[in-house]
Coordinates of C-alpha atoms and ligand atoms in Angstrom, one line a residue:
X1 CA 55.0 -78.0 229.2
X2 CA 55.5 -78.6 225.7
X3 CA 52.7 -77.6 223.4
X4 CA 50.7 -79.9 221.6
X5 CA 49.5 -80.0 218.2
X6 CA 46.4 -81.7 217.5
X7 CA 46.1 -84.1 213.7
X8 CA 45.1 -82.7 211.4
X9 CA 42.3 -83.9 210.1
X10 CA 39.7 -86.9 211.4
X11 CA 41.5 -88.7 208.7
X12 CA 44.9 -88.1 210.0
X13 CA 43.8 -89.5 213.5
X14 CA 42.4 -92.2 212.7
X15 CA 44.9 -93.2 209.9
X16 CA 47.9 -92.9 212.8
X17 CA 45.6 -95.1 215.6
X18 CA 44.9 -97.9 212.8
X19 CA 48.9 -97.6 211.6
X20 CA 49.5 -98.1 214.5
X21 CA 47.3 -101.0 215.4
X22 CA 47.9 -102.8 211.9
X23 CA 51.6 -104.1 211.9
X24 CA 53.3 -107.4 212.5
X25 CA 51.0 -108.1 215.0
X26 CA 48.7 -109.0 212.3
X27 CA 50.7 -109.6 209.2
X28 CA 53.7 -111.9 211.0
X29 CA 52.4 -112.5 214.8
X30 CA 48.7 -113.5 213.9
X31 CA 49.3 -116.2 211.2
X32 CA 51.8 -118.2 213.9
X33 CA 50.0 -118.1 217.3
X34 CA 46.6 -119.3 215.2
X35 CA 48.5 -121.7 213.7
X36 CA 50.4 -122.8 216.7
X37 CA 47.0 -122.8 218.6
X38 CA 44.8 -125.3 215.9
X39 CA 43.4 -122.2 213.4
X40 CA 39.5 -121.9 213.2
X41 CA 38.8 -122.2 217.2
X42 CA 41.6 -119.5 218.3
X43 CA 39.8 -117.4 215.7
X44 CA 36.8 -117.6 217.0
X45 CA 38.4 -116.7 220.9
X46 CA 40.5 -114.3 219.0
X47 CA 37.1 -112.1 217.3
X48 CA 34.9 -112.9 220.4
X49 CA 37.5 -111.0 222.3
X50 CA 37.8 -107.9 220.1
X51 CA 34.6 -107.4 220.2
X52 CA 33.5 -107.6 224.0
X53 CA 37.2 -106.7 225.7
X54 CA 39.1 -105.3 222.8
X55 CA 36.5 -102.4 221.4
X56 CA 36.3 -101.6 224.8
X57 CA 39.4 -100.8 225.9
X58 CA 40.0 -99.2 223.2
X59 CA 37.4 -96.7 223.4
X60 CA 38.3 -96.5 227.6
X61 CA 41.8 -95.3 226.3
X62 CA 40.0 -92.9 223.7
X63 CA 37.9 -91.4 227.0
X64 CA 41.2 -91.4 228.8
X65 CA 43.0 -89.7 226.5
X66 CA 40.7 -87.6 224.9
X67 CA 39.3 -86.0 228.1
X68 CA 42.5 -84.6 229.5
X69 CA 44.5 -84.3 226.7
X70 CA 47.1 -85.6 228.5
X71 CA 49.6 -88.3 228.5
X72 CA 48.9 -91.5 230.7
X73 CA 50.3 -90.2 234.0
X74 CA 48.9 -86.6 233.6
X75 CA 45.5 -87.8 232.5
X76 CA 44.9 -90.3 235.6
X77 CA 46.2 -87.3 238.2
X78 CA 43.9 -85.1 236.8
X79 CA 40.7 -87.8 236.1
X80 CA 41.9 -88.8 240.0
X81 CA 43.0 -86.1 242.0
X82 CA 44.6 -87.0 245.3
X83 CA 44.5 -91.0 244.0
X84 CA 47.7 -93.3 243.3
X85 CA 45.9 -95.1 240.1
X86 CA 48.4 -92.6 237.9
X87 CA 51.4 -95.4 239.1
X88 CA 50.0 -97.9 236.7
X89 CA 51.8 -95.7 233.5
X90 CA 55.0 -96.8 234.9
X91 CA 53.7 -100.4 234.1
X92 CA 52.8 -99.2 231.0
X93 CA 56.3 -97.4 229.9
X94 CA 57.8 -100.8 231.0
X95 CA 55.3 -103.0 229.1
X96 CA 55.9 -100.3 225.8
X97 CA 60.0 -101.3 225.8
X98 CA 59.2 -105.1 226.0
X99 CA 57.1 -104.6 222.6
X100 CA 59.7 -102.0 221.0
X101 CA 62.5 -104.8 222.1
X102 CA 61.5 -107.9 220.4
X103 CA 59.1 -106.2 218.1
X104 CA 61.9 -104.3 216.0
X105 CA 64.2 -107.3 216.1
X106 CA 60.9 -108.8 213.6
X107 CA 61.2 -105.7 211.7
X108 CA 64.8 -106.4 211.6
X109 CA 63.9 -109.8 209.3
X110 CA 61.5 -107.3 207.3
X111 CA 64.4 -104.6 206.1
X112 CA 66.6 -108.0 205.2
X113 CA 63.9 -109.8 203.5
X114 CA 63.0 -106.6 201.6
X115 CA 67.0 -106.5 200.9
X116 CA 67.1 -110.0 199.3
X117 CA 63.7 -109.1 197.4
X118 CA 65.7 -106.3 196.5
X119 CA 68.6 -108.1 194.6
X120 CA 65.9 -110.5 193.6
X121 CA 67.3 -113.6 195.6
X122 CA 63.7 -114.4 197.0
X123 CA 63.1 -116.7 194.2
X124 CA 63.9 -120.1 192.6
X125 CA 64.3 -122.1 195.8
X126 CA 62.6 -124.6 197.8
X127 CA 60.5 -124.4 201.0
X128 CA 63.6 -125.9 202.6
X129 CA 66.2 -123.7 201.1
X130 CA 63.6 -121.0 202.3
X131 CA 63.4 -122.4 205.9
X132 CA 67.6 -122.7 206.1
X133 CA 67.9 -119.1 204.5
X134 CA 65.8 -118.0 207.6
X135 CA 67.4 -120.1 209.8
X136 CA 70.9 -118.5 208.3
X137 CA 70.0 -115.2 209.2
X138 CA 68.9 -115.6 213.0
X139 CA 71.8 -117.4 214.0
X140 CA 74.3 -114.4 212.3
X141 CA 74.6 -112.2 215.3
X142 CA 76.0 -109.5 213.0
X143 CA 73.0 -109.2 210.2
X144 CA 70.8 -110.1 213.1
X145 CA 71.7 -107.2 215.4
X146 CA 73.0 -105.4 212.2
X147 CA 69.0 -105.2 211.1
X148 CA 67.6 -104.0 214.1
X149 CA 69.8 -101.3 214.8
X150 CA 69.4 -100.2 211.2
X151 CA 65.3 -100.3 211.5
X152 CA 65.9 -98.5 215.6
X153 CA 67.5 -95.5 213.6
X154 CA 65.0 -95.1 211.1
X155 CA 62.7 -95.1 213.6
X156 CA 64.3 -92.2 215.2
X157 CA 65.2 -90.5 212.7
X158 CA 61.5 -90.4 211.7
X159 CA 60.4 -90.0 215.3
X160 CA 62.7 -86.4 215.7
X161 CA 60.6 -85.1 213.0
X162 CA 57.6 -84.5 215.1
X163 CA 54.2 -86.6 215.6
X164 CA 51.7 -84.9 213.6
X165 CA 53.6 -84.8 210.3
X166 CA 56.0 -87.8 209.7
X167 CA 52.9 -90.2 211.3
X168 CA 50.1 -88.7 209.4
X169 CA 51.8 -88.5 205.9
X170 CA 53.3 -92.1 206.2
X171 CA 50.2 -93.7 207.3
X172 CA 47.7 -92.3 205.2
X173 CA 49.4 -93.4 202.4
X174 CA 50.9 -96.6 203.2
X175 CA 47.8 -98.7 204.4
X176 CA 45.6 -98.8 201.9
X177 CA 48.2 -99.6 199.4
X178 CA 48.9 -102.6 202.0
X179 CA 45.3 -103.4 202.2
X180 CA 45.1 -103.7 198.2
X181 CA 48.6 -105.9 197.9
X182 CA 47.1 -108.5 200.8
X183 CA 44.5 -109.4 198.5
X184 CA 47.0 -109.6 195.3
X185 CA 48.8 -112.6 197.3
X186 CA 45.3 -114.0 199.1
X187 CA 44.3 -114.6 195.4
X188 CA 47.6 -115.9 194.6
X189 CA 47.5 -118.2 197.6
X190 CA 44.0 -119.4 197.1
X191 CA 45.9 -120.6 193.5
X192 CA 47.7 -122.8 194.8
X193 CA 47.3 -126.5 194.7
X194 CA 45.4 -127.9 198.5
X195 CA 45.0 -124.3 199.0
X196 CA 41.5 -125.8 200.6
X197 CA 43.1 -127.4 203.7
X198 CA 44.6 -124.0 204.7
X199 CA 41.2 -122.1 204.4
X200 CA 39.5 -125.5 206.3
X201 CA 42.3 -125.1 208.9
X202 CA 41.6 -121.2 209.1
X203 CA 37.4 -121.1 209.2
X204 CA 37.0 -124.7 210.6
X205 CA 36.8 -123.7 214.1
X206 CA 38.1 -127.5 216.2
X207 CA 37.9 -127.0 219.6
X208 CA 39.4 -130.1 220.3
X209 CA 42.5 -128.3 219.4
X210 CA 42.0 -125.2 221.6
X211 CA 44.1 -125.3 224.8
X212 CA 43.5 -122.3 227.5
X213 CA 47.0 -121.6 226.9
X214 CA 45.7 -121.4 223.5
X215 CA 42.8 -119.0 224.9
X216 CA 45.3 -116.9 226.4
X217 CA 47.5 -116.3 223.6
X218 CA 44.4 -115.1 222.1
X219 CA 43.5 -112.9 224.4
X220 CA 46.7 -111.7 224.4
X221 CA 47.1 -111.2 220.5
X222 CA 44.0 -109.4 220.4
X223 CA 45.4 -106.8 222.7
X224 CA 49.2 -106.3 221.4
X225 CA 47.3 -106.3 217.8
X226 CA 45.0 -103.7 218.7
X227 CA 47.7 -101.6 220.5
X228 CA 45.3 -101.4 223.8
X229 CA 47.1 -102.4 227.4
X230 CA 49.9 -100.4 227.5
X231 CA 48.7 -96.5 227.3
X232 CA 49.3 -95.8 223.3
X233 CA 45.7 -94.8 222.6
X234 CA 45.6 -92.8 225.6
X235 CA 49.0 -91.0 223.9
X236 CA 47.1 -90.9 220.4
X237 CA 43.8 -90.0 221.3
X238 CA 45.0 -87.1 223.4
X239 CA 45.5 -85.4 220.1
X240 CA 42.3 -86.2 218.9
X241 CA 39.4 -83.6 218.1
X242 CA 36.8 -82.7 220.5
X243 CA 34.4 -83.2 217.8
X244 CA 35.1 -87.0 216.3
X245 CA 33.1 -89.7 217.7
X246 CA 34.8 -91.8 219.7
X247 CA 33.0 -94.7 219.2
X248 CA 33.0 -94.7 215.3
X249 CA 36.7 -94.4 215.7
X250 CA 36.7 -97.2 218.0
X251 CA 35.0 -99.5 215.5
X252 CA 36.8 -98.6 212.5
X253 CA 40.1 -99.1 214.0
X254 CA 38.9 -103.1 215.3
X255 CA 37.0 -103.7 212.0
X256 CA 40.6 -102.5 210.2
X257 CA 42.6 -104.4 212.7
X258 CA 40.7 -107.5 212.3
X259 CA 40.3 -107.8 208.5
X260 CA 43.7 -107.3 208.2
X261 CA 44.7 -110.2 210.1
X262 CA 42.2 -112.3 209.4
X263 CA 43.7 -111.7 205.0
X264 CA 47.1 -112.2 206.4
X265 CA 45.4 -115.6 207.7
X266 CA 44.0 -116.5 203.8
X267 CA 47.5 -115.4 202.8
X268 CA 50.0 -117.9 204.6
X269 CA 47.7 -121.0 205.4
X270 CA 46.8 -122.2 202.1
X271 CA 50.6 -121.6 201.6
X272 CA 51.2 -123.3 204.1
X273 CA 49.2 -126.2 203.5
X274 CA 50.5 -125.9 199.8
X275 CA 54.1 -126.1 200.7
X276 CA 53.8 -128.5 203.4
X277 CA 55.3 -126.0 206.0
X278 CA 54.7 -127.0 209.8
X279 CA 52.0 -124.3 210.8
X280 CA 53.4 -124.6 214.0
X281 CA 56.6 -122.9 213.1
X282 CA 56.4 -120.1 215.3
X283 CA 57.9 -116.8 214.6
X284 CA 59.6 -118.4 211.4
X285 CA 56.2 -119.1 209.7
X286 CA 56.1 -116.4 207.2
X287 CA 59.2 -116.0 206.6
X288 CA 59.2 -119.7 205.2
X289 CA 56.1 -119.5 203.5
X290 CA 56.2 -116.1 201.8
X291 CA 58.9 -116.2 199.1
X292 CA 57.0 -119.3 197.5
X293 CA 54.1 -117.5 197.1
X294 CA 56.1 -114.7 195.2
X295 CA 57.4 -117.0 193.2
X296 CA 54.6 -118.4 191.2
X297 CA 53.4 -115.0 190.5
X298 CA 54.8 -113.8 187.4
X299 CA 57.1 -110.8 188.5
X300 CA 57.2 -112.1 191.4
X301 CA 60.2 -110.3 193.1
X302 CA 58.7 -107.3 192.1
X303 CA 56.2 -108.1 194.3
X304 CA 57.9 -109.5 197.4
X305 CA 60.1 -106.2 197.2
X306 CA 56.3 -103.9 197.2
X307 CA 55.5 -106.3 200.1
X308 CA 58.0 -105.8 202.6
X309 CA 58.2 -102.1 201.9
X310 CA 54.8 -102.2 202.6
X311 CA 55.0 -104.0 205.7
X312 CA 58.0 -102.5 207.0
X313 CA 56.0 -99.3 206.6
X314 CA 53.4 -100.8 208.7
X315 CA 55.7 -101.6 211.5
X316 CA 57.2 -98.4 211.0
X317 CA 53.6 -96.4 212.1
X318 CA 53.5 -99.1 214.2
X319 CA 56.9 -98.4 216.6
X320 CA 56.2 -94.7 216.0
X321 CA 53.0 -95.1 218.2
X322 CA 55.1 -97.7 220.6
X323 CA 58.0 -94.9 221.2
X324 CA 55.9 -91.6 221.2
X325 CA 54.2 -93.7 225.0
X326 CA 57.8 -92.5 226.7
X327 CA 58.7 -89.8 224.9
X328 CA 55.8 -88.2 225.4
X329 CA 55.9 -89.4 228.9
X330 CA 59.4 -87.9 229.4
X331 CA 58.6 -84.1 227.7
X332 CA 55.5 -83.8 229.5
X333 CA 56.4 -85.1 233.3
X334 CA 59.7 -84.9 232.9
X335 CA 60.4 -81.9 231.0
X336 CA 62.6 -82.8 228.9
X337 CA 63.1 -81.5 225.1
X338 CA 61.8 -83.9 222.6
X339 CA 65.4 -84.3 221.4
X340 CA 66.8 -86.0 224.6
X341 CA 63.5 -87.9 225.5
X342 CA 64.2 -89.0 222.4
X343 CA 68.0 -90.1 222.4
X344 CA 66.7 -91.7 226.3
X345 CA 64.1 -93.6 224.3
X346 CA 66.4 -95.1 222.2
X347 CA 69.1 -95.8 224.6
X348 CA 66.9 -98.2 226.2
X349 CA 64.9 -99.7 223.3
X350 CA 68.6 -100.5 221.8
X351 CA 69.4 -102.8 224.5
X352 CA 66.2 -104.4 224.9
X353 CA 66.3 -105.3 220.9
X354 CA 69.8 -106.2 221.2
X355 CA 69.3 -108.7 223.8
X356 CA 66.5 -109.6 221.5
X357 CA 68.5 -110.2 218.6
X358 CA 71.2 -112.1 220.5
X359 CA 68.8 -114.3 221.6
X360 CA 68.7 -116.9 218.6
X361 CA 72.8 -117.1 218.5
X362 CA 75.1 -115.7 220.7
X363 CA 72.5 -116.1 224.2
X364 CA 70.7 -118.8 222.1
X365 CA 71.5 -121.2 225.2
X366 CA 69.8 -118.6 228.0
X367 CA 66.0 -119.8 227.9
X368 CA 63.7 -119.8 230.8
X369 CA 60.4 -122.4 230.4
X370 CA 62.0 -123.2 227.0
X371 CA 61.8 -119.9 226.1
X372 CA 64.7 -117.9 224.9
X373 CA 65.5 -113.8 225.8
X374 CA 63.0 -112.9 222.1
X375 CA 60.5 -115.0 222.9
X376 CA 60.1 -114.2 226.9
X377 CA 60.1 -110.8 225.9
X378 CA 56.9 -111.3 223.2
X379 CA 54.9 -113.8 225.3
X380 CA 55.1 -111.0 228.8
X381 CA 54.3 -108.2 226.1
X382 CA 51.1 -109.3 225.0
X383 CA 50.4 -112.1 227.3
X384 CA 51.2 -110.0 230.8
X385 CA 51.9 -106.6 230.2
X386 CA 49.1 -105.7 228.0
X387 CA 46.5 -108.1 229.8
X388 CA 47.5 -106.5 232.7
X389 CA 47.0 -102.6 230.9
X390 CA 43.7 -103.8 229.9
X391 CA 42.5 -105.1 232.8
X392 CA 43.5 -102.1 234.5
X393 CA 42.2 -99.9 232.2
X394 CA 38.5 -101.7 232.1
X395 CA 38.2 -101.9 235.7
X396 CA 39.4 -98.2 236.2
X397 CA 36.8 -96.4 233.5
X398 CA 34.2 -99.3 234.6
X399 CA 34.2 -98.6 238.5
X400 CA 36.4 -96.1 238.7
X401 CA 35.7 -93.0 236.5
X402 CA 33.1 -90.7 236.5
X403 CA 29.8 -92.0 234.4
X404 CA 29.9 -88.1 233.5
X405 CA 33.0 -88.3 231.8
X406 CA 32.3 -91.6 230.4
X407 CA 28.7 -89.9 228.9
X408 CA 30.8 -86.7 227.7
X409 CA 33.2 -88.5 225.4
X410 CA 30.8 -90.9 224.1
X411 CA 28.4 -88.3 223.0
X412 CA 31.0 -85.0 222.6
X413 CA 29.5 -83.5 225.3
X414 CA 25.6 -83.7 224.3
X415 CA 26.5 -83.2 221.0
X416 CA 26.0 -86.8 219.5
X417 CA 23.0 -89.3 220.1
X418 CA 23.8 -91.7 223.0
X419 CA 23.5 -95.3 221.7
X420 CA 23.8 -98.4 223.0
X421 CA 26.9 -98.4 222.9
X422 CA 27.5 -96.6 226.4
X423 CA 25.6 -99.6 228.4
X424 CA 27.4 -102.7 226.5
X425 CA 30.4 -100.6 227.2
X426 CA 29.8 -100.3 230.9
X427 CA 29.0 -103.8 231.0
X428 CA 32.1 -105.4 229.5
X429 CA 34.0 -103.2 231.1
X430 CA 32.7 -104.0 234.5
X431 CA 32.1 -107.7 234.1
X432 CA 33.2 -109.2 231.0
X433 CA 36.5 -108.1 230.7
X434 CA 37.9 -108.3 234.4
X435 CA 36.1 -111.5 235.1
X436 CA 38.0 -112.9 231.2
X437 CA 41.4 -111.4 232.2
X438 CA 41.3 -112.4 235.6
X439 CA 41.0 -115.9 235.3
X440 CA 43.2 -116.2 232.9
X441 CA 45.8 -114.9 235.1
X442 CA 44.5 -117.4 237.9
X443 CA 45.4 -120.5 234.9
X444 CA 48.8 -118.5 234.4
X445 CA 49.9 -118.4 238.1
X446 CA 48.6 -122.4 237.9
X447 CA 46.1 -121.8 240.5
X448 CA 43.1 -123.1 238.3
Ligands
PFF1 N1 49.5 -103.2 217.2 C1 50.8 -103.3 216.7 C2 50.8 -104.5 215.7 O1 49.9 -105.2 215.6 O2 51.8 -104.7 215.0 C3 51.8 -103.5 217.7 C4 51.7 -102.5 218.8 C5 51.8 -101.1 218.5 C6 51.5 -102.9 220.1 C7 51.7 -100.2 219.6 C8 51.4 -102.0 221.1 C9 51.4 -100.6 220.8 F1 51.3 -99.8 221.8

């Protein structure tokens, strides 16, 4: 078995779990489901379920991981010996290729936006010239696949270079830089003339407009945002420390998550509203509404170029975390060498993305429910696959495991104060979350 390194630092681990939780999920995804889904009330659904399903599962992937410090598969043999439960990783390697698929097509549109910014063409149009130049660029098959397969070997590249380092390093530095540049362009947004209507739209929670697909999607986006459902913190937190608190960790990484898509919110919709941009775009939303708020700033392709580096660098940490969930899966049950679990990693992301990429030209006509290849693959992701993870995973450390291990991770083994954490745990794991998920998937199937 291959042997593992532990981070660093506390630092180090929790700067890698929130790199990876804080990506496009928040920065790209976030802004178009709550704008497809009527703003203020799917925010609402959105925090209510971070905080009773999402903090939860995150810290039931921590115990997970943490306990065994083991991968997915080795950790649910070894939490339950004799017991099939350790079958459910193969749901989660599945669920971690959907994500990888569509999710670096996205980051794709990032390396060409920060291209453009680059030879400063982000600048001196209008909102339409900004919506066609998107619209340009998804239906070219070649820039389109071209992108992807230029972000899938940078990711890689990075990924052959070890966890502990290349992770660590690039996180640490990268998000708080991020953090600081968000606000730059939520000022600059806030500027803007009827910037009000986007911030009413945002905090003004209508429930008329609130469907339970709506409620779904935000289930859903709460999990893929969080990186929860699919077995990643379970990877992550098997490095962790025997002495950090769990639950602090827990907290910090939601309370990150959150504000960070919750600024990318106060970023685009005043935009938005501003530019008189259809906040029910979809995917396309920022990508139409960004490059006009860099160009009232002075300098402003200065700043669209920092932007997208930043970002790509966030959904760089971000498909780190995704890929290390096989390749970690393949060295330790499969015992392979990092290299080929690697080069086997890729292999299949490459197809998934390509298919992905496709999807808006050359298999634009293959949809299924009006959806095409890109956007089956991001509504199963977060709306199945990860619901599915974290139902699993709540109902598993809820009923399932031992209350003993439960009580040893939560307070490092006598070491720390039990809070109340441990009960509100218990009970939203129990109740809250599978009785939530589970209906949900009885309005999916159409049976309610
Ligand atoms: N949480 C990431 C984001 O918001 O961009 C996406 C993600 C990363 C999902 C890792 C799942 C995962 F395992």
């Amino acid at each position: 078995m291959a042997k593992r390194v532990g981070f660093a630092t506390r630092l180090g681990a929790i700067a890698a779990a929130v790199g990876s939780a804080v990506g496009l999920g928040n920065i790209w995804r976030f802004p178009y489901e709550a704008g497809a889904n009527g703003g203020g009330a799917f925010i609402l659904v959105y925090i209510g379920c971070i905080l009773v399903m999402g903090i939860p599962v995150i810290l039931s992937e921590f115990i997970i991981g943490r306990s065994t410090h083991s991968n997915m598969k080795a950790a649910l043999k070894r939490l339950s010996p004799g017991k099939k439960y350790y079958l459910f990783t193969y749901v989660c390697i599945f669920g971690s290729f959907v994500v990888i698929g569509f999710y670096s097509v996205v980051c794709g549109w990032i390396i060409e936006y920060l291209y453009q910014a680059a030879l400063g063409r982000l600048g001196g149009h209008t909102p339409q010239e900004y919506s066609d130049m998107f619209t340009a660029l998804v239906a070219s098959p070649w820039r389109c696949v071209g992108w992807t397969v230029v972000f899938l070997l940078l990711n890689f590249l990075v990924m052959s270079r070890g966890i502990a380092k290349g992770i660590e390093r690039v996180a640490s530095v990268m998000m708080p830089l991020l953090f600081v540049i968000l606000i730059v362009f939520c000022v600059n947004s806030l500027l803007l003339p009827g910037a009000s209507k986007g911030l009413n739209f945002l905090f003004y929670p209508d429930f008329s407009q609130l469907t339970m697909r709506g409620v779904l999607d935000a289930f859903g986006q709460a999990f893929l945002s969080l990186s929860i459902g699919i077995s990643c913190l379970v990877t992550y937190s098997s490095y962790f420390k025997d002495d950090t608190s769990l639950t602090k960790d827990a907290t910090t990484v939601a309370a990150l998550d959150t504000l960070v898509a919750i600024l990318s919110g106060v970023m685009i919709f005043p935009a938005v509203f501003s530019f008189g941009v259809e906040p029910t775009a979809g995917p396309r939303l920022i990508f139409e509404v960004l490059p006009g708020i860099f160009q009232q700033m002075a300098g402003g392709y200065i700043w669209a170029f920092l932007f997208f580096l930043l970002v790509f660098f966030a959904s760089l940490t971000s498909t780190i975390s995704l890929s290390e969930i096989p390749i970690t899966f393949m060295i330790e049950e499969h015992n392979m060498s990092r290299r080929r679990a690697i080069m086997w990693t890729a292999l299949f992301t490459f197809v998934l993305a390509v298919l992905a990429a496709l999807s808006f030209n050359v298999l634009d006509d293959i949809k299924m429910w009006g959806m095409n290849i890109f956007d089956i693959m991001d509504y199963a992701a977060s709306n199945i696959f990860m619901l599915l993870g974290g139902l699993f995973t709540a109902v598993y450390v809820g009923w399932i495991l031992d209350r003993k291990v439960v009580h040893d991770q939560l307070t490092n083994g006598g070491r720390l104060k039990p809070t109340v954490m441990e009960p509100f745990l218990i009970f939203c794991l129990r109740y809250v979350a599978p009785v939530s998920i589970f209906f949900i998937f009885l309005y999916l199937t159409g049976i309610i």
